[in-house]
PDB file of C-alpha atoms in Angstrom:
ATOM      1  CA  MET A  15       0.845  84.748 -68.883  1.00 83.00           C
ATOM      2  CA  LYS A  16       2.032  82.102 -66.480  1.00 97.00           C
ATOM      3  CA  THR A  17       4.591  81.579 -63.765  1.00 98.00           C
ATOM      4  CA  LEU A  18       6.520  78.324 -63.888  1.00 98.00           C
ATOM      5  CA  VAL A  19       7.725  77.039 -60.518  1.00 98.00           C
ATOM      6  CA  ILE A  20      10.786  74.814 -61.016  1.00 98.00           C
ATOM      7  CA  GLY A  21      11.473  72.608 -58.009  1.00 98.00           C
ATOM      8  CA  ALA A  22       7.812  72.217 -57.037  1.00 98.00           C
ATOM      9  CA  SER A  23       7.003  69.726 -54.280  1.00 98.00           C
ATOM     10  CA  GLU A  24       3.909  68.494 -52.471  1.00 98.00           C
ATOM     11  CA  ASN A  25       5.810  69.011 -49.201  1.00 98.00           C
ATOM     12  CA  THR A  26       4.120  72.049 -47.617  1.00 97.00           C
ATOM     13  CA  ASN A  27       7.317  72.857 -45.680  1.00 97.00           C
ATOM     14  CA  ARG A  28       9.242  73.568 -48.904  1.00 97.00           C
ATOM     15  CA  TYR A  29       9.472  77.141 -50.150  1.00 98.00           C
ATOM     16  CA  ALA A  30       8.519  76.132 -53.706  1.00 98.00           C
ATOM     17  CA  ASN A  31       5.222  74.772 -52.352  1.00 98.00           C
ATOM     18  CA  ARG A  32       4.606  77.954 -50.360  1.00 98.00           C
ATOM     19  CA  ALA A  33       5.401  80.055 -53.422  1.00 98.00           C
ATOM     20  CA  ALA A  34       2.976  78.067 -55.595  1.00 98.00           C
ATOM     21  CA  ARG A  35       0.175  78.460 -53.052  1.00 98.00           C
ATOM     22  CA  THR A  36       0.923  82.165 -52.596  1.00 98.00           C
ATOM     23  CA  LEU A  37       1.006  82.771 -56.357  1.00 98.00           C
ATOM     24  CA  LEU A  38      -2.440  81.162 -56.592  1.00 98.00           C
ATOM     25  CA  GLN A  39      -3.662  83.255 -53.661  1.00 97.00           C
ATOM     26  CA  TYR A  40      -2.559  86.380 -55.561  1.00 97.00           C
ATOM     27  CA  GLY A  41      -4.415  85.211 -58.675  1.00 97.00           C
ATOM     28  CA  HIS A  42      -1.463  84.096 -60.796  1.00 98.00           C
ATOM     29  CA  ASP A  43      -1.714  81.276 -63.323  1.00 98.00           C
ATOM     30  CA  ILE A  44       0.943  78.656 -62.526  1.00 98.00           C
ATOM     31  CA  GLU A  45       2.681  75.635 -63.987  1.00 98.00           C
ATOM     32  CA  LEU A  46       4.669  73.301 -61.755  1.00 98.00           C
ATOM     33  CA  VAL A  47       7.734  71.182 -62.514  1.00 98.00           C
ATOM     34  CA  GLY A  48       9.358  68.942 -59.938  1.00 97.00           C
ATOM     35  CA  LEU A  49      11.255  65.704 -59.451  1.00 95.00           C
ATOM     36  CA  ARG A  50       8.110  63.797 -58.468  1.00 96.00           C
ATOM     37  CA  ALA A  51       4.637  63.987 -59.926  1.00 97.00           C
ATOM     38  CA  GLY A  52       1.930  65.219 -57.595  1.00 98.00           C
ATOM     39  CA  GLN A  53      -0.253  68.270 -57.162  1.00 98.00           C
ATOM     40  CA  ILE A  54      -0.533  71.531 -55.271  1.00 98.00           C
ATOM     41  CA  GLN A  55      -4.075  72.781 -54.730  1.00 97.00           C
ATOM     42  CA  GLY A  56      -5.300  70.850 -57.778  1.00 97.00           C
ATOM     43  CA  HIS A  57      -2.462  71.952 -60.061  1.00 98.00           C
ATOM     44  CA  PRO A  58      -0.360  69.029 -61.323  1.00 98.00           C
ATOM     45  CA  ILE A  59       3.363  68.846 -60.656  1.00 98.00           C
ATOM     46  CA  GLN A  60       4.849  67.704 -63.935  1.00 98.00           C
ATOM     47  CA  THR A  61       8.179  65.927 -64.242  1.00 97.00           C
ATOM     48  CA  GLY A  62      10.772  66.301 -66.950  1.00 96.00           C
ATOM     49  CA  LEU A  63      10.613  69.253 -69.327  1.00 97.00           C
ATOM     50  CA  PRO A  64       6.960  69.674 -70.343  1.00 97.00           C
ATOM     51  CA  GLU A  65       6.033  71.707 -73.402  1.00 96.00           C
ATOM     52  CA  LEU A  66       4.623  74.983 -72.134  1.00 97.00           C
ATOM     53  CA  THR A  67       3.592  78.234 -73.765  1.00 96.00           C
ATOM     54  CA  ASP A  68       3.084  81.795 -72.547  1.00 97.00           C
ATOM     55  CA  VAL A  69       5.476  81.476 -69.593  1.00 98.00           C
ATOM     56  CA  ASP A  70       6.183  85.026 -68.412  1.00 98.00           C
ATOM     57  CA  THR A  71       8.172  84.224 -65.260  1.00 98.00           C
ATOM     58  CA  VAL A  72      10.150  81.241 -64.050  1.00 98.00           C
ATOM     59  CA  THR A  73      10.771  81.065 -60.322  1.00 98.00           C
ATOM     60  CA  MET A  74      13.703  78.764 -59.591  1.00 98.00           C
ATOM     61  CA  TYR A  75      13.849  76.642 -56.438  1.00 98.00           C
ATOM     62  CA  VAL A  76      16.565  74.246 -57.650  1.00 97.00           C
ATOM     63  CA  GLY A  77      20.176  74.771 -56.580  1.00 97.00           C
ATOM     64  CA  ALA A  78      22.847  75.728 -59.128  1.00 96.00           C
ATOM     65  CA  ARG A  79      24.360  72.227 -59.253  1.00 94.00           C
ATOM     66  CA  ASN A  80      20.974  70.811 -60.354  1.00 95.00           C
ATOM     67  CA  GLN A  81      20.133  73.505 -62.913  1.00 97.00           C
ATOM     68  CA  ALA A  82      22.224  72.250 -65.867  1.00 94.00           C
ATOM     69  CA  GLY A  83      19.314  70.234 -67.272  1.00 94.00           C
ATOM     70  CA  TYR A  84      17.150  73.349 -67.380  1.00 97.00           C
ATOM     71  CA  VAL A  85      19.445  75.723 -69.304  1.00 96.00           C
ATOM     72  CA  ASP A  86      18.252  74.903 -72.835  1.00 97.00           C
ATOM     73  CA  TYR A  87      14.690  74.479 -71.561  1.00 97.00           C
ATOM     74  CA  LEU A  88      14.665  78.008 -70.153  1.00 97.00           C
ATOM     75  CA  LYS A  89      16.046  79.406 -73.400  1.00 96.00           C
ATOM     76  CA  THR A  90      13.320  77.568 -75.346  1.00 96.00           C
ATOM     77  CA  LEU A  91      10.549  78.857 -73.051  1.00 97.00           C
ATOM     78  CA  LYS A  92      11.791  82.438 -73.520  1.00 97.00           C
ATOM     79  CA  PRO A  93      10.262  83.821 -70.309  1.00 98.00           C
ATOM     80  CA  ARG A  94      10.515  87.542 -69.621  1.00 98.00           C
ATOM     81  CA  ARG A  95      12.420  86.842 -66.397  1.00 98.00           C
ATOM     82  CA  VAL A  96      13.832  84.111 -64.185  1.00 98.00           C
ATOM     83  CA  ILE A  97      13.766  84.641 -60.434  1.00 98.00           C
ATOM     84  CA  PHE A  98      16.608  82.908 -58.603  1.00 98.00           C
ATOM     85  CA  ASN A  99      15.294  82.408 -55.081  1.00 98.00           C
ATOM     86  CA  PRO A 100      17.713  82.182 -52.123  1.00 98.00           C
ATOM     87  CA  GLY A 101      19.826  79.064 -52.548  1.00 97.00           C
ATOM     88  CA  ALA A 102      19.233  78.935 -56.310  1.00 98.00           C
ATOM     89  CA  GLU A 103      21.595  81.759 -57.320  1.00 98.00           C
ATOM     90  CA  ASN A 104      23.697  80.953 -60.395  1.00 98.00           C
ATOM     91  CA  SER A 105      25.769  83.749 -61.953  1.00 97.00           C
ATOM     92  CA  ASP A 106      26.761  81.635 -64.988  1.00 97.00           C
ATOM     93  CA  LEU A 107      23.151  80.782 -65.850  1.00 98.00           C
ATOM     94  CA  ALA A 108      22.111  84.383 -65.154  1.00 98.00           C
ATOM     95  CA  ARG A 109      24.719  85.577 -67.671  1.00 98.00           C
ATOM     96  CA  GLN A 110      23.506  83.080 -70.300  1.00 97.00           C
ATOM     97  CA  LEU A 111      19.893  84.133 -69.800  1.00 98.00           C
ATOM     98  CA  LYS A 112      20.801  87.809 -70.094  1.00 98.00           C
ATOM     99  CA  GLU A 113      22.516  87.040 -73.431  1.00 97.00           C
ATOM    100  CA  GLU A 114      19.183  85.540 -74.577  1.00 97.00           C
ATOM    101  CA  GLY A 115      17.269  88.674 -73.545  1.00 98.00           C
ATOM    102  CA  ILE A 116      15.822  87.051 -70.404  1.00 98.00           C
ATOM    103  CA  GLU A 117      16.055  89.097 -67.216  1.00 98.00           C
ATOM    104  CA  PRO A 118      17.704  87.221 -64.326  1.00 98.00           C
ATOM    105  CA  ILE A 119      16.608  88.396 -60.869  1.00 98.00           C
ATOM    106  CA  GLU A 120      18.101  87.330 -57.546  1.00 98.00           C
ATOM    107  CA  ALA A 121      15.168  87.710 -55.172  1.00 98.00           C
ATOM    108  CA  CYS A 122      12.587  85.843 -53.121  1.00 98.00           C
ATOM    109  CA  THR A 123       9.281  85.275 -54.878  1.00 98.00           C
ATOM    110  CA  LEU A 124       7.429  85.233 -51.541  1.00 98.00           C
ATOM    111  CA  VAL A 125       8.890  88.598 -50.536  1.00 98.00           C
ATOM    112  CA  MET A 126       8.210  90.084 -53.965  1.00 98.00           C
ATOM    113  CA  LEU A 127       4.567  89.037 -53.740  1.00 97.00           C
ATOM    114  CA  SER A 128       4.154  90.340 -50.193  1.00 96.00           C
ATOM    115  CA  VAL A 129       5.613  93.783 -50.942  1.00 97.00           C
ATOM    116  CA  GLY A 130       3.950  94.198 -54.347  1.00 95.00           C
ATOM    117  CA  THR A 131       7.054  94.046 -56.561  1.00 95.00           C
ATOM    118  CA  TYR A 132       6.217  90.761 -58.291  1.00 96.00           C
TER     119      TYR A 132
END
């Protein structure tokens, strides 16, 4: 099972980049989607809405106003949960996901990893 990081960036100062590197450090399999192609520790950052399978968790680093293009994509992926990191909270999308049987979580992926609740 994989974690999909939405909002991935090669910029090491961005939280999505830190989360991707930390997920790898903790042994998680990751997929990366961002606005620009690139890579994080050898893992490609894909653009658009790539076809993925076995996505267990989506960790969202895109603000609510930029999430509209991901709504149907998330429903198609059918992850177990979507983590809305600080700044990415979206109660409307959370409600829609819950209706699809996807657990929305408002939390910080980095904190969850560090305290063992991921």
